[in-house]
mmCIF file of C-alpha atoms in Angstrom:
data_model
loop_
_atom_site.group_PDB
_atom_site.id
_atom_site.type_symbol
_atom_site.label_atom_id
_atom_site.label_comp_id
_atom_site.label_asym_id
_atom_site.label_seq_id
_atom_site.Cartn_x
_atom_site.Cartn_y
_atom_site.Cartn_z
ATOM 1 C CA UNK A 1 -61.966 51.191 -61.696
ATOM 2 C CA UNK A 2 -62.082 49.632 -58.393
ATOM 3 C CA UNK A 3 -62.513 51.347 -55.521
ATOM 4 C CA UNK A 4 -59.606 51.027 -53.182
ATOM 5 C CA UNK A 5 -59.837 51.024 -49.411
ATOM 6 C CA UNK A 6 -57.115 52.930 -47.085
ATOM 7 C CA UNK A 7 -56.855 52.647 -43.373
ATOM 8 C CA UNK A 8 -58.355 55.854 -43.258
ATOM 9 C CA UNK A 9 -61.713 54.449 -44.935
ATOM 10 C CA UNK A 10 -62.014 51.057 -42.314
ATOM 11 C CA UNK A 11 -63.006 51.050 -38.663
ATOM 12 C CA UNK A 12 -61.351 48.574 -36.717
ATOM 13 C CA UNK A 13 -64.041 48.485 -33.942
ATOM 14 C CA UNK A 14 -65.540 45.602 -36.243
ATOM 15 C CA UNK A 15 -63.179 42.844 -34.688
ATOM 16 C CA UNK A 16 -61.602 44.592 -31.642
ATOM 17 C CA UNK A 17 -63.172 43.246 -29.086
ATOM 18 C CA UNK A 18 -63.018 39.227 -30.879
ATOM 19 C CA UNK A 19 -61.357 36.664 -30.506
ATOM 20 C CA UNK A 20 -59.304 35.450 -33.256
ATOM 21 C CA UNK A 21 -57.964 31.560 -33.830
ATOM 22 C CA UNK A 22 -54.956 31.461 -36.702
ATOM 23 C CA UNK A 23 -54.931 28.143 -37.448
ATOM 24 C CA UNK A 24 -51.043 27.159 -39.007
ATOM 25 C CA UNK A 25 -48.275 29.210 -38.162
ATOM 26 C CA UNK A 26 -46.343 28.588 -41.055
ATOM 27 C CA UNK A 27 -45.544 31.857 -43.920
ATOM 28 C CA UNK A 28 -48.622 33.027 -43.582
ATOM 29 C CA UNK A 29 -50.300 32.113 -40.248
ATOM 30 C CA UNK A 30 -46.951 33.640 -38.610
ATOM 31 C CA UNK A 31 -47.535 36.984 -40.627
ATOM 32 C CA UNK A 32 -51.201 37.156 -39.453
ATOM 33 C CA UNK A 33 -50.323 36.154 -35.923
ATOM 34 C CA UNK A 34 -47.805 38.681 -34.848
ATOM 35 C CA UNK A 35 -49.398 41.676 -36.841
ATOM 36 C CA UNK A 36 -53.080 40.886 -35.756
ATOM 37 C CA UNK A 37 -51.389 41.000 -32.345
ATOM 38 C CA UNK A 38 -49.115 44.075 -33.005
ATOM 39 C CA UNK A 39 -52.701 46.128 -33.828
ATOM 40 C CA UNK A 40 -54.126 45.318 -30.514
ATOM 41 C CA UNK A 41 -56.219 42.228 -31.851
ATOM 42 C CA UNK A 42 -56.833 39.330 -29.277
ATOM 43 C CA UNK A 43 -55.177 36.192 -30.688
ATOM 44 C CA UNK A 44 -54.842 32.655 -30.495
ATOM 45 C CA UNK A 45 -52.517 30.249 -32.401
ATOM 46 C CA UNK A 46 -54.288 26.738 -32.748
ATOM 47 C CA UNK A 47 -52.049 23.720 -34.181
ATOM 48 C CA UNK A 48 -52.342 20.245 -34.637
ATOM 49 C CA UNK A 49 -49.738 19.176 -32.772
ATOM 50 C CA UNK A 50 -46.352 20.262 -30.443
ATOM 51 C CA UNK A 51 -43.945 20.398 -33.335
ATOM 52 C CA UNK A 52 -41.533 23.059 -35.160
ATOM 53 C CA UNK A 53 -44.347 25.761 -35.392
ATOM 54 C CA UNK A 54 -45.324 25.201 -31.681
ATOM 55 C CA UNK A 55 -41.799 25.761 -30.296
ATOM 56 C CA UNK A 56 -41.623 29.251 -33.153
ATOM 57 C CA UNK A 57 -45.061 29.867 -31.830
ATOM 58 C CA UNK A 58 -44.003 29.936 -27.960
ATOM 59 C CA UNK A 59 -40.855 31.678 -28.943
ATOM 60 C CA UNK A 60 -42.779 34.615 -30.370
ATOM 61 C CA UNK A 61 -44.936 34.899 -26.948
ATOM 62 C CA UNK A 62 -47.773 32.933 -28.164
ATOM 63 C CA UNK A 63 -49.653 30.169 -26.060
ATOM 64 C CA UNK A 64 -50.703 27.979 -28.874
ATOM 65 C CA UNK A 65 -53.278 25.088 -28.593
ATOM 66 C CA UNK A 66 -54.458 22.107 -30.345
ATOM 67 C CA UNK A 67 -56.777 23.102 -33.091
ATOM 68 C CA UNK A 68 -60.334 22.061 -31.445
ATOM 69 C CA UNK A 69 -59.315 24.260 -28.172
ATOM 70 C CA UNK A 70 -58.308 27.140 -30.013
ATOM 71 C CA UNK A 71 -62.158 27.355 -31.848
ATOM 72 C CA UNK A 72 -64.189 26.428 -29.154
ATOM 73 C CA UNK A 73 -64.803 29.643 -28.141
ATOM 74 C CA UNK A 74 -63.095 31.708 -31.054
ATOM 75 C CA UNK A 75 -65.601 34.513 -32.350
ATOM 76 C CA UNK A 76 -63.112 34.771 -35.038
ATOM 77 C CA UNK A 77 -61.294 30.968 -37.001
ATOM 78 C CA UNK A 78 -58.419 31.747 -39.706
ATOM 79 C CA UNK A 79 -57.799 29.190 -41.845
ATOM 80 C CA UNK A 80 -53.780 29.836 -42.801
ATOM 81 C CA UNK A 81 -52.857 25.904 -43.334
ATOM 82 C CA UNK A 82 -52.457 24.648 -46.845
ATOM 83 C CA UNK A 83 -54.862 24.132 -48.880
ATOM 84 C CA UNK A 84 -54.633 20.290 -49.167
ATOM 85 C CA UNK A 85 -55.051 20.093 -45.761
ATOM 86 C CA UNK A 86 -57.438 22.416 -45.165
ATOM 87 C CA UNK A 87 -60.952 20.117 -45.843
ATOM 88 C CA UNK A 88 -59.467 17.491 -43.344
ATOM 89 C CA UNK A 89 -58.527 20.063 -40.756
ATOM 90 C CA UNK A 90 -62.530 21.553 -41.113
ATOM 91 C CA UNK A 91 -63.854 18.323 -40.678
ATOM 92 C CA UNK A 92 -61.923 16.541 -38.001
ATOM 93 C CA UNK A 93 -61.028 19.771 -35.651
ATOM 94 C CA UNK A 94 -62.696 22.734 -36.341
ATOM 95 C CA UNK A 95 -66.378 21.607 -37.396
ATOM 96 C CA UNK A 96 -66.823 19.385 -33.924
ATOM 97 C CA UNK A 97 -65.824 21.871 -31.182
ATOM 98 C CA UNK A 98 -66.093 25.409 -33.171
ATOM 99 C CA UNK A 99 -68.740 27.764 -31.495
ATOM 100 C CA UNK A 100 -71.703 28.533 -33.089
ATOM 101 C CA UNK A 101 -71.678 31.378 -35.535
ATOM 102 C CA UNK A 102 -67.822 31.974 -35.861
ATOM 103 C CA UNK A 103 -66.788 33.742 -38.313
ATOM 104 C CA UNK A 104 -64.707 31.375 -40.990
ATOM 105 C CA UNK A 105 -61.890 33.250 -43.062
ATOM 106 C CA UNK A 106 -59.509 32.313 -45.367
ATOM 107 C CA UNK A 107 -56.650 33.840 -47.167
ATOM 108 C CA UNK A 108 -56.865 31.524 -50.631
ATOM 109 C CA UNK A 109 -60.486 30.726 -51.901
ATOM 110 C CA UNK A 110 -59.884 27.660 -53.365
ATOM 111 C CA UNK A 111 -61.389 25.591 -50.526
ATOM 112 C CA UNK A 112 -64.404 27.638 -50.571
ATOM 113 C CA UNK A 113 -64.933 27.905 -54.424
ATOM 114 C CA UNK A 114 -64.042 24.236 -55.221
ATOM 115 C CA UNK A 115 -66.593 23.205 -52.477
ATOM 116 C CA UNK A 116 -64.249 20.992 -50.519
ATOM 117 C CA UNK A 117 -65.294 22.704 -47.218
ATOM 118 C CA UNK A 118 -69.429 23.274 -46.852
ATOM 119 C CA UNK A 119 -69.532 26.220 -44.017
ATOM 120 C CA UNK A 120 -72.385 26.161 -41.586
ATOM 121 C CA UNK A 121 -75.397 28.506 -42.700
ATOM 122 C CA UNK A 122 -74.872 30.770 -39.402
ATOM 123 C CA UNK A 123 -71.437 31.346 -39.985
ATOM 124 C CA UNK A 124 -69.704 34.878 -41.762
ATOM 125 C CA UNK A 125 -67.367 33.578 -44.838
ATOM 126 C CA UNK A 126 -65.164 36.010 -45.760
ATOM 127 C CA UNK A 127 -61.333 35.975 -47.662
ATOM 128 C CA UNK A 128 -58.570 38.681 -46.828
ATOM 129 C CA UNK A 129 -55.845 37.326 -49.074
ATOM 130 C CA UNK A 130 -52.499 39.669 -48.973
ATOM 131 C CA UNK A 131 -50.438 39.679 -52.230
ATOM 132 C CA UNK A 132 -47.506 38.816 -51.043
ATOM 133 C CA UNK A 133 -45.883 35.544 -49.297
ATOM 134 C CA UNK A 134 -46.150 35.788 -45.121
ATOM 135 C CA UNK A 135 -42.380 36.535 -44.296
ATOM 136 C CA UNK A 136 -42.960 40.088 -46.321
ATOM 137 C CA UNK A 137 -46.441 40.388 -45.362
ATOM 138 C CA UNK A 138 -43.845 40.756 -41.282
ATOM 139 C CA UNK A 139 -41.442 42.802 -42.804
ATOM 140 C CA UNK A 140 -43.819 45.401 -44.870
ATOM 141 C CA UNK A 141 -45.546 45.901 -41.663
ATOM 142 C CA UNK A 142 -42.559 45.989 -39.445
ATOM 143 C CA UNK A 143 -40.954 49.091 -41.895
ATOM 144 C CA UNK A 144 -44.583 51.563 -40.871
ATOM 145 C CA UNK A 145 -45.831 49.937 -44.908
ATOM 146 C CA UNK A 146 -47.977 47.340 -46.059
ATOM 147 C CA UNK A 147 -49.061 44.731 -48.882
ATOM 148 C CA UNK A 148 -51.910 45.014 -51.129
ATOM 149 C CA UNK A 149 -54.832 42.805 -50.806
ATOM 150 C CA UNK A 150 -58.105 41.633 -52.085
ATOM 151 C CA UNK A 151 -61.320 41.064 -50.000
ATOM 152 C CA UNK A 152 -63.875 38.968 -50.522
ATOM 153 C CA UNK A 153 -67.287 38.025 -48.924
ATOM 154 C CA UNK A 154 -68.832 34.318 -49.403
ATOM 155 C CA UNK A 155 -71.897 34.779 -46.989
ATOM 156 C CA UNK A 156 -73.080 37.844 -45.137
ATOM 157 C CA UNK A 157 -75.028 36.014 -42.411
ATOM 158 C CA UNK A 158 -74.615 39.338 -39.646
ATOM 159 C CA UNK A 159 -74.804 41.926 -42.350
ATOM 160 C CA UNK A 160 -71.150 43.149 -41.365
ATOM 161 C CA UNK A 161 -68.812 40.280 -43.250
ATOM 162 C CA UNK A 162 -67.343 42.731 -45.566
ATOM 163 C CA UNK A 163 -67.090 45.430 -42.870
ATOM 164 C CA UNK A 164 -65.038 42.858 -40.648
ATOM 165 C CA UNK A 165 -62.829 41.424 -43.728
ATOM 166 C CA UNK A 166 -61.942 45.169 -44.128
ATOM 167 C CA UNK A 167 -61.226 45.341 -40.357
ATOM 168 C CA UNK A 168 -58.916 42.570 -40.440
ATOM 169 C CA UNK A 169 -56.906 43.869 -43.453
ATOM 170 C CA UNK A 170 -56.511 47.174 -42.043
ATOM 171 C CA UNK A 171 -55.055 45.117 -38.795
ATOM 172 C CA UNK A 172 -52.468 43.262 -41.344
ATOM 173 C CA UNK A 173 -51.420 46.491 -42.389
ATOM 174 C CA UNK A 174 -52.700 46.198 -46.035
ATOM 175 C CA UNK A 175 -54.807 49.513 -45.785
ATOM 176 C CA UNK A 176 -51.627 51.617 -45.825
ATOM 177 C CA UNK A 177 -50.914 49.817 -49.352
ATOM 178 C CA UNK A 178 -54.675 49.597 -50.842
ATOM 179 C CA UNK A 179 -57.358 46.969 -50.307
ATOM 180 C CA UNK A 180 -59.690 46.000 -53.437
ATOM 181 C CA UNK A 181 -63.199 44.178 -53.013
ATOM 182 C CA UNK A 182 -63.686 41.127 -54.878
ATOM 183 C CA UNK A 183 -65.067 37.340 -55.088
ATOM 184 C CA UNK A 184 -64.019 33.994 -54.122
ATOM 185 C CA UNK A 185 -63.872 32.984 -57.560
ATOM 186 C CA UNK A 186 -61.834 35.744 -58.917
ATOM 187 C CA UNK A 187 -59.478 35.504 -56.586
ATOM 188 C CA UNK A 188 -58.749 31.779 -56.487
ATOM 189 C CA UNK A 189 -59.049 31.502 -60.531
ATOM 190 C CA UNK A 190 -56.821 34.407 -60.891
ATOM 191 C CA UNK A 191 -54.709 33.248 -58.782
ATOM 192 C CA UNK A 192 -53.918 29.614 -59.814
ATOM 193 C CA UNK A 193 -53.820 30.798 -63.008
ATOM 194 C CA UNK A 194 -51.139 33.494 -62.320
ATOM 195 C CA UNK A 195 -48.836 30.808 -60.957
ATOM 196 C CA UNK A 196 -49.590 28.523 -63.571
ATOM 197 C CA UNK A 197 -48.281 30.775 -66.484
ATOM 198 C CA UNK A 198 -46.687 33.477 -65.251
ATOM 199 C CA UNK A 199 -45.092 33.638 -61.623
ATOM 200 C CA UNK A 200 -44.090 30.025 -61.706
ATOM 201 C CA UNK A 201 -44.824 27.687 -64.369
ATOM 202 C CA UNK A 202 -44.383 30.274 -67.179
ATOM 203 C CA UNK A 203 -41.316 32.090 -66.227
ATOM 204 C CA UNK A 204 -39.386 29.183 -65.133
ATOM 205 C CA UNK A 205 -39.937 27.080 -68.539
ATOM 206 C CA UNK A 206 -38.850 30.432 -70.751
ATOM 207 C CA UNK A 207 -36.059 30.624 -68.267
ATOM 208 C CA UNK A 208 -35.304 26.931 -68.940
ATOM 209 C CA UNK A 209 -35.939 27.018 -72.327
ATOM 210 C CA UNK A 210 -34.019 30.030 -73.540
ATOM 211 C CA UNK A 211 -30.607 28.916 -71.196
ATOM 212 C CA UNK A 212 -31.205 25.319 -73.193
ATOM 213 C CA UNK A 213 -31.537 26.810 -76.587
ATOM 214 C CA UNK A 214 -28.484 28.820 -76.000
ATOM 215 C CA UNK A 215 -26.072 25.989 -74.478
ATOM 216 C CA UNK A 216 -27.410 23.895 -77.191
ATOM 217 C CA UNK A 217 -26.238 26.218 -79.780
ATOM 218 C CA UNK A 218 -22.838 26.484 -78.750
ATOM 219 C CA UNK A 219 -22.897 29.379 -75.848
ATOM 220 C CA UNK A 220 -21.221 28.840 -72.679
ATOM 221 C CA UNK A 221 -23.419 27.618 -69.811
ATOM 222 C CA UNK A 222 -22.288 30.666 -67.491
ATOM 223 C CA UNK A 223 -23.011 33.476 -70.138
ATOM 224 C CA UNK A 224 -26.736 31.826 -71.043
ATOM 225 C CA UNK A 225 -27.017 31.956 -67.395
ATOM 226 C CA UNK A 226 -26.056 35.533 -67.002
ATOM 227 C CA UNK A 227 -28.191 36.873 -70.005
ATOM 228 C CA UNK A 228 -31.448 34.778 -69.699
ATOM 229 C CA UNK A 229 -31.949 34.146 -65.802
ATOM 230 C CA UNK A 230 -29.915 37.068 -63.579
ATOM 231 C CA UNK A 231 -30.125 39.759 -65.434
ATOM 232 C CA UNK A 232 -34.112 38.508 -65.231
ATOM 233 C CA UNK A 233 -34.204 40.058 -61.655
ATOM 234 C CA UNK A 234 -33.133 43.769 -62.641
ATOM 235 C CA UNK A 235 -35.766 43.614 -65.265
ATOM 236 C CA UNK A 236 -38.579 42.563 -62.919
ATOM 237 C CA UNK A 237 -37.561 45.233 -60.421
ATOM 238 C CA UNK A 238 -37.745 48.413 -63.442
ATOM 239 C CA UNK A 239 -41.044 46.727 -63.708
ATOM 240 C CA UNK A 240 -42.400 46.120 -60.603
ATOM 241 C CA UNK A 241 -40.862 50.211 -59.768
ATOM 242 C CA UNK A 242 -42.475 51.495 -62.117
ATOM 243 C CA UNK A 243 -44.271 49.699 -64.934
ATOM 244 C CA UNK A 244 -43.804 48.205 -68.230
ATOM 245 C CA UNK A 245 -43.015 51.678 -70.058
ATOM 246 C CA UNK A 246 -40.724 52.413 -67.343
ATOM 247 C CA UNK A 247 -38.508 49.208 -68.077
ATOM 248 C CA UNK A 248 -38.777 49.845 -71.546
ATOM 249 C CA UNK A 249 -36.773 53.530 -70.896
ATOM 250 C CA UNK A 250 -34.783 52.192 -68.405
ATOM 251 C CA UNK A 251 -32.975 49.642 -71.309
ATOM 252 C CA UNK A 252 -30.719 50.297 -74.534
ATOM 253 C CA UNK A 253 -32.671 51.711 -77.452
ATOM 254 C CA UNK A 254 -31.535 47.987 -79.258
ATOM 255 C CA UNK A 255 -33.266 46.188 -76.605
ATOM 256 C CA UNK A 256 -36.285 48.341 -76.739
ATOM 257 C CA UNK A 257 -36.722 47.318 -80.590
ATOM 258 C CA UNK A 258 -35.661 43.675 -80.178
ATOM 259 C CA UNK A 259 -37.774 42.951 -77.210
ATOM 260 C CA UNK A 260 -40.843 45.056 -78.629
ATOM 261 C CA UNK A 261 -40.637 43.321 -82.078
ATOM 262 C CA UNK A 262 -39.501 39.568 -81.184
ATOM 263 C CA UNK A 263 -41.218 39.192 -78.109
ATOM 264 C CA UNK A 264 -44.332 38.678 -79.826
ATOM 265 C CA UNK A 265 -43.257 36.101 -82.127
ATOM 266 C CA UNK A 266 -42.058 33.935 -78.766
ATOM 267 C CA UNK A 267 -45.496 34.865 -77.015
ATOM 268 C CA UNK A 268 -47.463 34.377 -79.832
ATOM 269 C CA UNK A 269 -51.038 33.301 -80.694
ATOM 270 C CA UNK A 270 -50.226 29.607 -79.909
ATOM 271 C CA UNK A 271 -49.161 30.306 -76.468
ATOM 272 C CA UNK A 272 -52.138 32.355 -75.425
ATOM 273 C CA UNK A 273 -54.586 29.892 -76.679
ATOM 274 C CA UNK A 274 -52.924 27.493 -74.175
ATOM 275 C CA UNK A 275 -52.902 29.487 -71.706
ATOM 276 C CA UNK A 276 -57.143 29.584 -72.192
ATOM 277 C CA UNK A 277 -56.403 26.621 -72.182
ATOM 278 C CA UNK A 278 -55.111 26.393 -68.469
ATOM 279 C CA UNK A 279 -57.400 29.131 -67.504
ATOM 280 C CA UNK A 280 -60.334 26.405 -68.861
ATOM 281 C CA UNK A 281 -59.130 23.861 -66.620
ATOM 282 C CA UNK A 282 -58.940 25.972 -63.700
ATOM 283 C CA UNK A 283 -62.343 27.078 -63.858
ATOM 284 C CA UNK A 284 -63.917 23.901 -64.344
ATOM 285 C CA UNK A 285 -62.101 22.458 -61.406
ATOM 286 C CA UNK A 286 -59.936 20.247 -63.837
ATOM 287 C CA UNK A 287 -56.901 21.812 -62.398
ATOM 288 C CA UNK A 288 -58.090 21.325 -58.425
ATOM 289 C CA UNK A 289 -59.212 17.670 -58.782
ATOM 290 C CA UNK A 290 -56.140 16.542 -60.367
ATOM 291 C CA UNK A 291 -53.898 18.488 -57.712
ATOM 292 C CA UNK A 292 -55.339 17.169 -55.239
ATOM 293 C CA UNK A 293 -55.362 13.722 -56.631
ATOM 294 C CA UNK A 294 -51.377 14.199 -56.482
ATOM 295 C CA UNK A 295 -50.972 15.282 -53.054
ATOM 296 C CA UNK A 296 -53.110 12.252 -51.697
ATOM 297 C CA UNK A 297 -50.766 10.023 -53.672
ATOM 298 C CA UNK A 298 -47.854 12.100 -51.890
ATOM 299 C CA UNK A 299 -47.027 14.305 -54.868
ATOM 300 C CA UNK A 300 -45.150 12.181 -57.382
ATOM 301 C CA UNK A 301 -44.566 14.148 -60.218
ATOM 302 C CA UNK A 302 -43.601 17.629 -57.934
ATOM 303 C CA UNK A 303 -40.876 15.258 -56.446
ATOM 304 C CA UNK A 304 -39.839 13.891 -59.346
ATOM 305 C CA UNK A 305 -39.778 17.311 -61.482
ATOM 306 C CA UNK A 306 -38.127 18.832 -58.810
ATOM 307 C CA UNK A 307 -35.156 15.807 -58.457
ATOM 308 C CA UNK A 308 -34.783 16.661 -62.411
ATOM 309 C CA UNK A 309 -34.575 20.551 -62.122
ATOM 310 C CA UNK A 310 -32.218 20.041 -59.316
ATOM 311 C CA UNK A 311 -29.599 17.522 -61.519
ATOM 312 C CA UNK A 312 -29.721 19.652 -64.591
ATOM 313 C CA UNK A 313 -26.952 22.290 -66.084
ATOM 314 C CA UNK A 314 -28.663 25.381 -64.593
ATOM 315 C CA UNK A 315 -29.133 24.828 -61.754
ATOM 316 C CA UNK A 316 -25.276 23.600 -61.379
ATOM 317 C CA UNK A 317 -24.274 26.959 -62.809
ATOM 318 C CA UNK A 318 -26.392 28.713 -61.306
ATOM 319 C CA UNK A 319 -25.096 27.247 -57.816
ATOM 320 C CA UNK A 320 -21.170 28.277 -58.723
ATOM 321 C CA UNK A 321 -22.954 31.958 -60.488
ATOM 322 C CA UNK A 322 -24.639 32.539 -57.086
ATOM 323 C CA UNK A 323 -21.394 32.023 -54.874
ATOM 324 C CA UNK A 324 -19.137 34.225 -57.447
ATOM 325 C CA UNK A 325 -21.928 37.046 -57.057
ATOM 326 C CA UNK A 326 -22.499 36.757 -53.229
ATOM 327 C CA UNK A 327 -19.052 36.021 -51.809
ATOM 328 C CA UNK A 328 -18.251 38.877 -49.343
ATOM 329 C CA UNK A 329 -14.956 40.797 -50.255
#
């Protein structure tokens, strides 16, 4: 079993007197900047332009700087802009201006693992990956709790890169829940795999296929929506709260038997083979290359699929169902 690091195991002094430049003020950037500041650390926000993020940072009490100015005397530089733009940000606005020996920190291993960014040999390079979207990281912190995180070290020039990663994880509130050591490779490949085969891709296609099967066989779209999508949240909540056995204990005996016996015929060996293929594309870099090309071309596949989904029956039915469910009495 992996060792779990908690608040009492971690010394925040490793980063206490460091100037930390947070690059980006989106979902994760805002959460990191606010949590680290509230934990007593010295934070500056670096942005490429004066837009909505700049305005939001000012509203939150920061005095944002342009990226090149934010990194000039920063001891720790945290890349919290989207994966696809980190390389250009590094080349144009960070590398020419950063202080020699400054730490480079990431929340996801994509750009380091696939060698899109080649860090200086005299910099510590490490990662803290909170396992939740930024708004949840912030909300849990404010509530006195935290979300779990993974930490990893790619370059340990100082000899204390791991300790600094843990210290930042603690300042984010993650050590309240627990922090586990990993590698850039493991975090990147498992994160992409999870997104593609279950969290986003897998569950979405399973919902769509289930809905379409019921509707094509003569069942009302509204009834189909309740059965294959609306109730899914309730099931996932049960799994989140107590695991798979906890969920099975909470559903009817009929649901137990049907789920246990039929589920395996849906997610069968053929599906598992497709999962292995998806994993191999992640591991050999094929997916990363394909995604970067898609982004450079303006994301035509993403826009096309979103438009088709937006106009689909399941979305139209869902919009009406949600109006009914969330209508105030």
